[in-house]
Amino acid sequence: MAEKILEIRNLTAGFLSDKGLAKATDRVHLELEKGKTLCVVGESGSGKSVTALSIMRLLDYAGGVIADGEVLFNGQNLVSKQQKEMLKIRGNQITMIFQDPMSALNPVFTVGEQIAETLRIHKNLPEKEAWRQSVDMLRKVKIPDPEIRAKQYPYEMSGGMCQRVVIAMALACNPELLIADEPTTALDVTVQAQILELLLQLKREFRMSMLLITHDMGVAAEVADRIAVMYAGAVVEEGTVAEIFERPRHPYTIGLLQSIPGLEGDRGGELYTIKGTIPKIDQIPTGCRFHPRCPYAMDICRQNEPPLRESNTGHKAACWLDDTGEDDPRPGKPNTRETKVTIMSRPEVAQS
Ligand SMILES: Nc1ncnc2c1ncn2[C@@H]1O[C@H](COP(=O)(O)OP(=O)(O)OP(=O)(O)O)[C@@H](O)[C@H]1O
Ligand SMILES: [Mg+2]
């Protein structure tokens, strides 16, 4: 079996209020194999960033708490680590890049100084060598004239350039795992593609594993080995890119796919949108958390939460309509794929 660099088990994390814990993630389970890319997708508010911050043990600093579960990084549970120990892991073995490059950079130091500082702290390099490697990193992220650029301040650079600097800083210490939380969302569309391409190339070059958070299914299709779909704090589907795109099982995933311009849902220029809005974390509905927005909701969906069931190929989905039949034609069990596809493509039948 392939080695796992990251395994999140039953992660429940959230924010305390007068009414108790509002769960931003509810028993989340995710796995990432060494050298692979896992994309976590889902609408705004689905708990993607809380998951990432929990892995990094930065959630405390954002006012949240990890209430339960484990985050196994190379087999060691990060949840039980002291913050002092996490300081050695963060920035060294695991690094994270965020949506807004400007917030990650210090405006009063040159970009070269900032990368060199990371190298001095984590690799204990002398000043001159840290500067040399800092310029080298700027070259690796394809910043032209790196010797000159290293002496510039963040405000002298474009958003795309700044994100390249942030990537250089994140990779300077050769981390095993890179967590990228919407790394291209704040950038222009053309720059987005370049940054993604760069990330992929560097991931191969540095032999890293990557957890990429995005709300863009198109990005996930291009970059991921596996995709986990989160909705209102829970993983509702997980599988390979082919499984998610060609054999989606959860109505929420199907809705997300139909919302991509140019795919099935793009009927004559009118883009499909999933009706309704994601619930607030202190108002998660009973039963299936997606049922109020699901065109196929049945009685059982309103009452009982569907378990995340796994097929024999490892494709997981949490939906009462789904019986894992399509990948798993178990003896004596009818393959319900035909039925489901019919239901999925004719919501008016299910609603009546
Ligand atoms: N500091 C906080 N206090 C209370 N609730 C919070 C806080 N931070 C986040 N939340 C709530 O936790 C839930 C999950 O937030 P999270 O930031 O993980 O979502 P996300 O999937 O990353 O969304 P986005 O795509 O907008 O980045 C949201 O409902 C959000 O409102
Ligand atoms: Mg987020």
PDB file of N, CA, C and O in Angstrom, residues 264-335:
ATOM      1  N   GLU A 264     -21.734  20.298 -18.816  1.00  0.00           N
ATOM      2  CA  GLU A 264     -23.156  19.940 -18.948  1.00  0.00           C
ATOM      3  C   GLU A 264     -24.155  21.028 -18.560  1.00  0.00           C
ATOM      4  O   GLU A 264     -25.096  21.306 -19.253  1.00  0.00           O
ATOM      5  N   GLY A 265     -23.862  21.654 -17.402  1.00  0.00           N
ATOM      6  CA  GLY A 265     -24.839  22.580 -16.842  1.00  0.00           C
ATOM      7  C   GLY A 265     -24.975  23.885 -17.608  1.00  0.00           C
ATOM      8  O   GLY A 265     -25.876  24.662 -17.378  1.00  0.00           O
ATOM      9  N   ASP A 266     -24.047  24.131 -18.519  1.00  0.00           N
ATOM     10  CA  ASP A 266     -24.034  25.398 -19.230  1.00  0.00           C
ATOM     11  C   ASP A 266     -25.003  25.333 -20.411  1.00  0.00           C
ATOM     12  O   ASP A 266     -24.623  25.138 -21.541  1.00  0.00           O
ATOM     13  N   ARG A 267     -26.280  25.483 -20.105  1.00  0.00           N
ATOM     14  CA  ARG A 267     -27.275  25.329 -21.166  1.00  0.00           C
ATOM     15  C   ARG A 267     -27.554  26.677 -21.804  1.00  0.00           C
ATOM     16  O   ARG A 267     -28.169  27.540 -21.201  1.00  0.00           O
ATOM     17  N   GLY A 268     -27.054  26.836 -23.007  1.00  0.00           N
ATOM     18  CA  GLY A 268     -27.305  28.057 -23.758  1.00  0.00           C
ATOM     19  C   GLY A 268     -26.833  29.296 -23.035  1.00  0.00           C
ATOM     20  O   GLY A 268     -27.511  30.314 -23.079  1.00  0.00           O
ATOM     21  N   GLY A 269     -25.727  29.217 -22.351  1.00  0.00           N
ATOM     22  CA  GLY A 269     -25.159  30.396 -21.709  1.00  0.00           C
ATOM     23  C   GLY A 269     -25.679  30.627 -20.311  1.00  0.00           C
ATOM     24  O   GLY A 269     -25.138  31.414 -19.568  1.00  0.00           O
ATOM     25  N   GLU A 270     -26.741  29.910 -19.913  1.00  0.00           N
ATOM     26  CA  GLU A 270     -27.266  30.117 -18.566  1.00  0.00           C
ATOM     27  C   GLU A 270     -26.593  29.126 -17.629  1.00  0.00           C
ATOM     28  O   GLU A 270     -26.679  27.911 -17.824  1.00  0.00           O
ATOM     29  N   LEU A 271     -25.909  29.653 -16.640  1.00  0.00           N
ATOM     30  CA  LEU A 271     -25.130  28.788 -15.777  1.00  0.00           C
ATOM     31  C   LEU A 271     -25.989  28.220 -14.653  1.00  0.00           C
ATOM     32  O   LEU A 271     -26.774  28.934 -14.045  1.00  0.00           O
ATOM     33  N   TYR A 272     -25.818  26.927 -14.383  1.00  0.00           N
ATOM     34  CA  TYR A 272     -26.551  26.278 -13.311  1.00  0.00           C
ATOM     35  C   TYR A 272     -26.026  26.743 -11.959  1.00  0.00           C
ATOM     36  O   TYR A 272     -24.829  26.892 -11.770  1.00  0.00           O
ATOM     37  N   THR A 273     -26.910  27.005 -11.034  1.00  0.00           N
ATOM     38  CA  THR A 273     -26.446  27.261  -9.676  1.00  0.00           C
ATOM     39  C   THR A 273     -27.231  26.356  -8.732  1.00  0.00           C
ATOM     40  O   THR A 273     -28.409  26.080  -8.964  1.00  0.00           O
ATOM     41  N   ILE A 274     -26.552  25.919  -7.675  1.00  0.00           N
ATOM     42  CA  ILE A 274     -27.227  25.083  -6.689  1.00  0.00           C
ATOM     43  C   ILE A 274     -28.144  25.996  -5.890  1.00  0.00           C
ATOM     44  O   ILE A 274     -27.703  27.027  -5.380  1.00  0.00           O
ATOM     45  N   LYS A 275     -29.424  25.612  -5.798  1.00  0.00           N
ATOM     46  CA  LYS A 275     -30.386  26.476  -5.097  1.00  0.00           C
ATOM     47  C   LYS A 275     -30.055  26.597  -3.614  1.00  0.00           C
ATOM     48  O   LYS A 275     -29.553  25.669  -3.013  1.00  0.00           O
ATOM     49  N   GLY A 276     -30.392  27.758  -3.060  1.00  0.00           N
ATOM     50  CA  GLY A 276     -30.210  27.940  -1.616  1.00  0.00           C
ATOM     51  C   GLY A 276     -28.790  28.289  -1.242  1.00  0.00           C
ATOM     52  O   GLY A 276     -27.942  28.509  -2.109  1.00  0.00           O
ATOM     53  N   THR A 277     -28.553  28.349   0.065  1.00  0.00           N
ATOM     54  CA  THR A 277     -27.205  28.702   0.531  1.00  0.00           C
ATOM     55  C   THR A 277     -26.734  27.700   1.567  1.00  0.00           C
ATOM     56  O   THR A 277     -27.524  26.988   2.195  1.00  0.00           O
ATOM     57  N   ILE A 278     -25.435  27.683   1.735  1.00  0.00           N
ATOM     58  CA  ILE A 278     -24.814  26.783   2.708  1.00  0.00           C
ATOM     59  C   ILE A 278     -25.233  27.223   4.117  1.00  0.00           C
ATOM     60  O   ILE A 278     -25.311  28.426   4.384  1.00  0.00           O
ATOM     61  N   PRO A 279     -25.566  26.285   5.012  1.00  0.00           N
ATOM     62  CA  PRO A 279     -26.014  26.719   6.356  1.00  0.00           C
ATOM     63  C   PRO A 279     -24.871  27.270   7.195  1.00  0.00           C
ATOM     64  O   PRO A 279     -23.711  26.947   6.975  1.00  0.00           O
ATOM     65  N   LYS A 280     -25.238  28.113   8.146  1.00  0.00           N
ATOM     66  CA  LYS A 280     -24.236  28.598   9.114  1.00  0.00           C
ATOM     67  C   LYS A 280     -23.861  27.427  10.026  1.00  0.00           C
ATOM     68  O   LYS A 280     -24.654  26.502  10.201  1.00  0.00           O
ATOM     69  N   ILE A 281     -22.656  27.501  10.606  1.00  0.00           N
ATOM     70  CA  ILE A 281     -22.186  26.332  11.348  1.00  0.00           C
ATOM     71  C   ILE A 281     -22.977  26.052  12.623  1.00  0.00           C
ATOM     72  O   ILE A 281     -22.920  24.962  13.155  1.00  0.00           O
ATOM     73  N   ASP A 282     -23.735  27.032  13.114  1.00  0.00           N
ATOM     74  CA  ASP A 282     -24.569  26.735  14.287  1.00  0.00           C
ATOM     75  C   ASP A 282     -26.006  26.383  13.875  1.00  0.00           C
ATOM     76  O   ASP A 282     -26.901  26.279  14.690  1.00  0.00           O
ATOM     77  N   GLN A 283     -26.203  26.204  12.566  1.00  0.00           N
ATOM     78  CA  GLN A 283     -27.549  25.845  12.084  1.00  0.00           C
ATOM     79  C   GLN A 283     -27.503  24.687  11.096  1.00  0.00           C
ATOM     80  O   GLN A 283     -28.204  24.683  10.086  1.00  0.00           O
ATOM     81  N   ILE A 284     -26.642  23.716  11.360  1.00  0.00           N
ATOM     82  CA  ILE A 284     -26.525  22.560  10.451  1.00  0.00           C
ATOM     83  C   ILE A 284     -27.808  21.717  10.578  1.00  0.00           C
ATOM     84  O   ILE A 284     -28.207  21.359  11.689  1.00  0.00           O
ATOM     85  N   PRO A 285     -28.473  21.431   9.471  1.00  0.00           N
ATOM     86  CA  PRO A 285     -29.734  20.679   9.568  1.00  0.00           C
ATOM     87  C   PRO A 285     -29.530  19.233  10.027  1.00  0.00           C
ATOM     88  O   PRO A 285     -28.437  18.699   9.896  1.00  0.00           O
ATOM     89  N   THR A 286     -30.580  18.638  10.540  1.00  0.00           N
ATOM     90  CA  THR A 286     -30.495  17.222  10.924  1.00  0.00           C
ATOM     91  C   THR A 286     -30.496  16.360   9.663  1.00  0.00           C
ATOM     92  O   THR A 286     -30.788  16.840   8.576  1.00  0.00           O
ATOM     93  N   GLY A 287     -30.190  15.104   9.838  1.00  0.00           N
ATOM     94  CA  GLY A 287     -30.149  14.197   8.676  1.00  0.00           C
ATOM     95  C   GLY A 287     -28.969  14.530   7.798  1.00  0.00           C
ATOM     96  O   GLY A 287     -27.897  14.898   8.284  1.00  0.00           O
ATOM     97  N   CYS A 288     -29.196  14.440   6.485  1.00  0.00           N
ATOM     98  CA  CYS A 288     -28.136  14.822   5.552  1.00  0.00           C
ATOM     99  C   CYS A 288     -28.038  16.338   5.543  1.00  0.00           C
ATOM    100  O   CYS A 288     -29.031  17.028   5.337  1.00  0.00           O
ATOM    101  N   ARG A 289     -26.835  16.860   5.760  1.00  0.00           N
ATOM    102  CA  ARG A 289     -26.698  18.321   5.857  1.00  0.00           C
ATOM    103  C   ARG A 289     -27.019  19.034   4.554  1.00  0.00           C
ATOM    104  O   ARG A 289     -27.272  20.228   4.534  1.00  0.00           O
ATOM    105  N   PHE A 290     -27.051  18.295   3.446  1.00  0.00           N
ATOM    106  CA  PHE A 290     -27.348  18.912   2.149  1.00  0.00           C
ATOM    107  C   PHE A 290     -28.842  18.845   1.802  1.00  0.00           C
ATOM    108  O   PHE A 290     -29.282  19.451   0.837  1.00  0.00           O
ATOM    109  N   HIS A 291     -29.640  18.136   2.622  1.00  0.00           N
ATOM    110  CA  HIS A 291     -31.011  17.843   2.181  1.00  0.00           C
ATOM    111  C   HIS A 291     -31.871  19.077   1.851  1.00  0.00           C
ATOM    112  O   HIS A 291     -32.636  19.029   0.880  1.00  0.00           O
ATOM    113  N   PRO A 292     -31.746  20.208   2.577  1.00  0.00           N
ATOM    114  CA  PRO A 292     -32.630  21.345   2.219  1.00  0.00           C
ATOM    115  C   PRO A 292     -32.379  21.873   0.804  1.00  0.00           C
ATOM    116  O   PRO A 292     -33.238  22.523   0.224  1.00  0.00           O
ATOM    117  N   ARG A 293     -31.206  21.592   0.252  1.00  0.00           N
ATOM    118  CA  ARG A 293     -30.882  22.105  -1.087  1.00  0.00           C
ATOM    119  C   ARG A 293     -30.914  20.997  -2.143  1.00  0.00           C
ATOM    120  O   ARG A 293     -30.642  21.252  -3.312  1.00  0.00           O
ATOM    121  N   CYS A 294     -31.204  19.782  -1.713  1.00  0.00           N
ATOM    122  CA  CYS A 294     -31.072  18.648  -2.627  1.00  0.00           C
ATOM    123  C   CYS A 294     -32.380  18.397  -3.373  1.00  0.00           C
ATOM    124  O   CYS A 294     -33.435  18.218  -2.757  1.00  0.00           O
ATOM    125  N   PRO A 295     -32.340  18.371  -4.711  1.00  0.00           N
ATOM    126  CA  PRO A 295     -33.566  18.130  -5.465  1.00  0.00           C
ATOM    127  C   PRO A 295     -34.100  16.702  -5.330  1.00  0.00           C
ATOM    128  O   PRO A 295     -35.214  16.408  -5.759  1.00  0.00           O
ATOM    129  N   TYR A 296     -33.322  15.817  -4.749  1.00  0.00           N
ATOM    130  CA  TYR A 296     -33.729  14.408  -4.659  1.00  0.00           C
ATOM    131  C   TYR A 296     -34.031  13.980  -3.233  1.00  0.00           C
ATOM    132  O   TYR A 296     -34.147  12.790  -2.954  1.00  0.00           O
ATOM    133  N   ALA A 297     -34.116  14.953  -2.307  1.00  0.00           N
ATOM    134  CA  ALA A 297     -34.234  14.595  -0.890  1.00  0.00           C
ATOM    135  C   ALA A 297     -35.457  13.709  -0.619  1.00  0.00           C
ATOM    136  O   ALA A 297     -36.562  13.967  -1.111  1.00  0.00           O
ATOM    137  N   MET A 298     -35.227  12.656   0.171  1.00  0.00           N
ATOM    138  CA  MET A 298     -36.301  11.733   0.558  1.00  0.00           C
ATOM    139  C   MET A 298     -36.480  11.862   2.076  1.00  0.00           C
ATOM    140  O   MET A 298     -35.706  12.559   2.729  1.00  0.00           O
ATOM    141  N   ASP A 299     -37.473  11.156   2.626  1.00  0.00           N
ATOM    142  CA  ASP A 299     -37.722  11.254   4.070  1.00  0.00           C
ATOM    143  C   ASP A 299     -36.495  10.908   4.893  1.00  0.00           C
ATOM    144  O   ASP A 299     -36.140  11.606   5.839  1.00  0.00           O
ATOM    145  N   ILE A 300     -35.845   9.811   4.502  1.00  0.00           N
ATOM    146  CA  ILE A 300     -34.679   9.349   5.274  1.00  0.00           C
ATOM    147  C   ILE A 300     -33.591  10.425   5.321  1.00  0.00           C
ATOM    148  O   ILE A 300     -32.885  10.567   6.304  1.00  0.00           O
ATOM    149  N   CYS A 301     -33.498  11.228   4.247  1.00  0.00           N
ATOM    150  CA  CYS A 301     -32.454  12.264   4.174  1.00  0.00           C
ATOM    151  C   CYS A 301     -32.688  13.345   5.224  1.00  0.00           C
ATOM    152  O   CYS A 301     -31.752  13.963   5.717  1.00  0.00           O
ATOM    153  N   ARG A 302     -33.966  13.586   5.548  1.00  0.00           N
ATOM    154  CA  ARG A 302     -34.296  14.633   6.528  1.00  0.00           C
ATOM    155  C   ARG A 302     -34.051  14.132   7.954  1.00  0.00           C
ATOM    156  O   ARG A 302     -33.859  14.904   8.876  1.00  0.00           O
ATOM    157  N   GLN A 303     -34.060  12.795   8.108  1.00  0.00           N
ATOM    158  CA  GLN A 303     -33.979  12.238   9.464  1.00  0.00           C
ATOM    159  C   GLN A 303     -32.610  11.714   9.865  1.00  0.00           C
ATOM    160  O   GLN A 303     -32.146  11.947  10.967  1.00  0.00           O
ATOM    161  N   ASN A 304     -31.984  10.972   8.945  1.00  0.00           N
ATOM    162  CA  ASN A 304     -30.732  10.302   9.315  1.00  0.00           C
ATOM    163  C   ASN A 304     -29.574  10.776   8.458  1.00  0.00           C
ATOM    164  O   ASN A 304     -29.717  10.946   7.245  1.00  0.00           O
ATOM    165  N   GLU A 305     -28.429  10.917   9.107  1.00  0.00           N
ATOM    166  CA  GLU A 305     -27.258  11.339   8.363  1.00  0.00           C
ATOM    167  C   GLU A 305     -26.679  10.149   7.584  1.00  0.00           C
ATOM    168  O   GLU A 305     -26.418   9.095   8.172  1.00  0.00           O
ATOM    169  N   PRO A 306     -26.475  10.298   6.290  1.00  0.00           N
ATOM    170  CA  PRO A 306     -25.928   9.165   5.540  1.00  0.00           C
ATOM    171  C   PRO A 306     -24.450   8.959   5.860  1.00  0.00           C
ATOM    172  O   PRO A 306     -23.704   9.923   5.957  1.00  0.00           O
ATOM    173  N   PRO A 307     -24.036   7.707   6.040  1.00  0.00           N
ATOM    174  CA  PRO A 307     -22.605   7.474   6.310  1.00  0.00           C
ATOM    175  C   PRO A 307     -21.787   7.631   5.033  1.00  0.00           C
ATOM    176  O   PRO A 307     -22.323   7.500   3.929  1.00  0.00           O
ATOM    177  N   LEU A 308     -20.505   7.916   5.192  1.00  0.00           N
ATOM    178  CA  LEU A 308     -19.609   7.997   4.041  1.00  0.00           C
ATOM    179  C   LEU A 308     -19.238   6.556   3.686  1.00  0.00           C
ATOM    180  O   LEU A 308     -18.484   5.915   4.402  1.00  0.00           O
ATOM    181  N   ARG A 309     -19.823   6.072   2.585  1.00  0.00           N
ATOM    182  CA  ARG A 309     -19.576   4.665   2.231  1.00  0.00           C
ATOM    183  C   ARG A 309     -18.560   4.562   1.113  1.00  0.00           C
ATOM    184  O   ARG A 309     -18.557   5.375   0.190  1.00  0.00           O
ATOM    185  N   GLU A 310     -17.743   3.517   1.203  1.00  0.00           N
ATOM    186  CA  GLU A 310     -16.623   3.375   0.287  1.00  0.00           C
ATOM    187  C   GLU A 310     -16.845   2.199  -0.652  1.00  0.00           C
ATOM    188  O   GLU A 310     -17.249   1.121  -0.229  1.00  0.00           O
ATOM    189  N   SER A 311     -16.594   2.421  -1.942  1.00  0.00           N
ATOM    190  CA  SER A 311     -16.707   1.316  -2.901  1.00  0.00           C
ATOM    191  C   SER A 311     -15.412   0.516  -2.895  1.00  0.00           C
ATOM    192  O   SER A 311     -14.441   0.901  -2.249  1.00  0.00           O
ATOM    193  N   ASN A 312     -15.391  -0.559  -3.661  1.00  0.00           N
ATOM    194  CA  ASN A 312     -14.163  -1.373  -3.668  1.00  0.00           C
ATOM    195  C   ASN A 312     -13.009  -0.674  -4.376  1.00  0.00           C
ATOM    196  O   ASN A 312     -11.869  -1.106  -4.301  1.00  0.00           O
ATOM    197  N   THR A 313     -13.273   0.437  -5.053  1.00  0.00           N
ATOM    198  CA  THR A 313     -12.172   1.191  -5.667  1.00  0.00           C
ATOM    199  C   THR A 313     -11.718   2.346  -4.777  1.00  0.00           C
ATOM    200  O   THR A 313     -10.818   3.093  -5.120  1.00  0.00           O
ATOM    201  N   GLY A 314     -12.388   2.523  -3.636  1.00  0.00           N
ATOM    202  CA  GLY A 314     -11.992   3.585  -2.713  1.00  0.00           C
ATOM    203  C   GLY A 314     -12.749   4.884  -2.922  1.00  0.00           C
ATOM    204  O   GLY A 314     -12.459   5.889  -2.284  1.00  0.00           O
ATOM    205  N   HIS A 315     -13.744   4.880  -3.816  1.00  0.00           N
ATOM    206  CA  HIS A 315     -14.575   6.060  -4.072  1.00  0.00           C
ATOM    207  C   HIS A 315     -15.626   6.149  -2.953  1.00  0.00           C
ATOM    208  O   HIS A 315     -16.398   5.224  -2.748  1.00  0.00           O
ATOM    209  N   LYS A 316     -15.612   7.289  -2.233  1.00  0.00           N
ATOM    210  CA  LYS A 316     -16.510   7.408  -1.078  1.00  0.00           C
ATOM    211  C   LYS A 316     -17.604   8.432  -1.345  1.00  0.00           C
ATOM    212  O   LYS A 316     -17.337   9.463  -1.954  1.00  0.00           O
ATOM    213  N   ALA A 317     -18.799   8.154  -0.848  1.00  0.00           N
ATOM    214  CA  ALA A 317     -19.874   9.143  -0.941  1.00  0.00           C
ATOM    215  C   ALA A 317     -20.828   8.956   0.225  1.00  0.00           C
ATOM    216  O   ALA A 317     -21.009   7.845   0.724  1.00  0.00           O
ATOM    217  N   ALA A 318     -21.421  10.078   0.661  1.00  0.00           N
ATOM    218  CA  ALA A 318     -22.383  10.036   1.761  1.00  0.00           C
ATOM    219  C   ALA A 318     -23.738  10.484   1.236  1.00  0.00           C
ATOM    220  O   ALA A 318     -24.066  11.670   1.261  1.00  0.00           O
ATOM    221  N   CYS A 319     -24.505   9.542   0.681  1.00  0.00           N
ATOM    222  CA  CYS A 319     -25.817   9.894   0.133  1.00  0.00           C
ATOM    223  C   CYS A 319     -26.719   8.675   0.215  1.00  0.00           C
ATOM    224  O   CYS A 319     -26.306   7.572  -0.138  1.00  0.00           O
ATOM    225  N   TRP A 320     -27.963   8.884   0.678  1.00  0.00           N
ATOM    226  CA  TRP A 320     -28.888   7.759   0.797  1.00  0.00           C
ATOM    227  C   TRP A 320     -29.315   7.222  -0.567  1.00  0.00           C
ATOM    228  O   TRP A 320     -29.770   6.093  -0.679  1.00  0.00           O
ATOM    229  N   LEU A 321     -29.222   8.056  -1.600  1.00  0.00           N
ATOM    230  CA  LEU A 321     -29.590   7.588  -2.939  1.00  0.00           C
ATOM    231  C   LEU A 321     -28.571   6.610  -3.505  1.00  0.00           C
ATOM    232  O   LEU A 321     -28.849   5.845  -4.406  1.00  0.00           O
ATOM    233  N   ASP A 322     -27.373   6.727  -2.962  1.00  0.00           N
ATOM    234  CA  ASP A 322     -26.250   5.991  -3.514  1.00  0.00           C
ATOM    235  C   ASP A 322     -26.041   4.717  -2.704  1.00  0.00           C
ATOM    236  O   ASP A 322     -26.077   4.730  -1.497  1.00  0.00           O
ATOM    237  N   ASP A 323     -25.837   3.622  -3.382  1.00  0.00           N
ATOM    238  CA  ASP A 323     -25.551   2.411  -2.624  1.00  0.00           C
ATOM    239  C   ASP A 323     -24.191   1.840  -3.003  1.00  0.00           C
ATOM    240  O   ASP A 323     -23.922   0.672  -2.813  1.00  0.00           O
ATOM    241  N   THR A 324     -23.326   2.689  -3.555  1.00  0.00           N
ATOM    242  CA  THR A 324     -21.985   2.334  -4.021  1.00  0.00           C
ATOM    243  C   THR A 324     -22.030   1.310  -5.143  1.00  0.00           C
ATOM    244  O   THR A 324     -21.036   0.695  -5.477  1.00  0.00           O
ATOM    245  N   GLY A 325     -23.186   1.117  -5.738  1.00  0.00           N
ATOM    246  CA  GLY A 325     -23.361   0.077  -6.747  1.00  0.00           C
ATOM    247  C   GLY A 325     -22.509   0.231  -7.982  1.00  0.00           C
ATOM    248  O   GLY A 325     -22.049  -0.759  -8.546  1.00  0.00           O
ATOM    249  N   GLU A 326     -22.237   1.465  -8.398  1.00  0.00           N
ATOM    250  CA  GLU A 326     -21.603   1.604  -9.710  1.00  0.00           C
ATOM    251  C   GLU A 326     -20.176   1.083  -9.775  1.00  0.00           C
ATOM    252  O   GLU A 326     -19.778   0.529 -10.772  1.00  0.00           O
ATOM    253  N   ASP A 327     -19.405   1.248  -8.683  1.00  0.00           N
ATOM    254  CA  ASP A 327     -18.046   0.725  -8.701  1.00  0.00           C
ATOM    255  C   ASP A 327     -17.985  -0.630  -8.020  1.00  0.00           C
ATOM    256  O   ASP A 327     -16.965  -1.253  -7.971  1.00  0.00           O
ATOM    257  N   ASP A 328     -19.079  -1.013  -7.431  1.00  0.00           N
ATOM    258  CA  ASP A 328     -19.032  -2.155  -6.535  1.00  0.00           C
ATOM    259  C   ASP A 328     -20.231  -3.083  -6.768  1.00  0.00           C
ATOM    260  O   ASP A 328     -21.124  -3.178  -5.934  1.00  0.00           O
ATOM    261  N   PRO A 329     -20.260  -3.721  -7.933  1.00  0.00           N
ATOM    262  CA  PRO A 329     -21.402  -4.602  -8.190  1.00  0.00           C
ATOM    263  C   PRO A 329     -21.292  -5.874  -7.355  1.00  0.00           C
ATOM    264  O   PRO A 329     -20.815  -6.898  -7.803  1.00  0.00           O
ATOM    265  N   ARG A 330     -21.671  -5.751  -6.065  1.00  0.00           N
ATOM    266  CA  ARG A 330     -21.507  -6.890  -5.167  1.00  0.00           C
ATOM    267  C   ARG A 330     -22.500  -7.990  -5.534  1.00  0.00           C
ATOM    268  O   ARG A 330     -23.599  -7.687  -6.002  1.00  0.00           O
ATOM    269  N   PRO A 331     -22.105  -9.256  -5.293  1.00  0.00           N
ATOM    270  CA  PRO A 331     -22.992 -10.347  -5.656  1.00  0.00           C
ATOM    271  C   PRO A 331     -24.351 -10.190  -4.988  1.00  0.00           C
ATOM    272  O   PRO A 331     -24.422  -9.822  -3.815  1.00  0.00           O
ATOM    273  N   GLY A 332     -25.389 -10.393  -5.731  1.00  0.00           N
ATOM    274  CA  GLY A 332     -26.730 -10.338  -5.163  1.00  0.00           C
ATOM    275  C   GLY A 332     -27.260  -8.933  -5.001  1.00  0.00           C
ATOM    276  O   GLY A 332     -28.343  -8.708  -4.494  1.00  0.00           O
ATOM    277  N   LYS A 333     -26.484  -7.935  -5.434  1.00  0.00           N
ATOM    278  CA  LYS A 333     -26.930  -6.563  -5.256  1.00  0.00           C
ATOM    279  C   LYS A 333     -27.175  -5.936  -6.630  1.00  0.00           C
ATOM    280  O   LYS A 333     -26.283  -5.974  -7.477  1.00  0.00           O
ATOM    281  N   PRO A 334     -28.352  -5.395  -6.878  1.00  0.00           N
ATOM    282  CA  PRO A 334     -28.581  -4.804  -8.193  1.00  0.00           C
ATOM    283  C   PRO A 334     -27.694  -3.582  -8.404  1.00  0.00           C
ATOM    284  O   PRO A 334     -27.451  -2.825  -7.464  1.00  0.00           O
ATOM    285  N   ASN A 335     -27.210  -3.415  -9.595  1.00  0.00           N
ATOM    286  CA  ASN A 335     -26.432  -2.217  -9.896  1.00  0.00           C
ATOM    287  C   ASN A 335     -27.405  -1.086 -10.177  1.00  0.00           C
ATOM    288  O   ASN A 335     -28.177  -1.136 -11.127  1.00  0.00           O
TER     289      ASN A 335
END
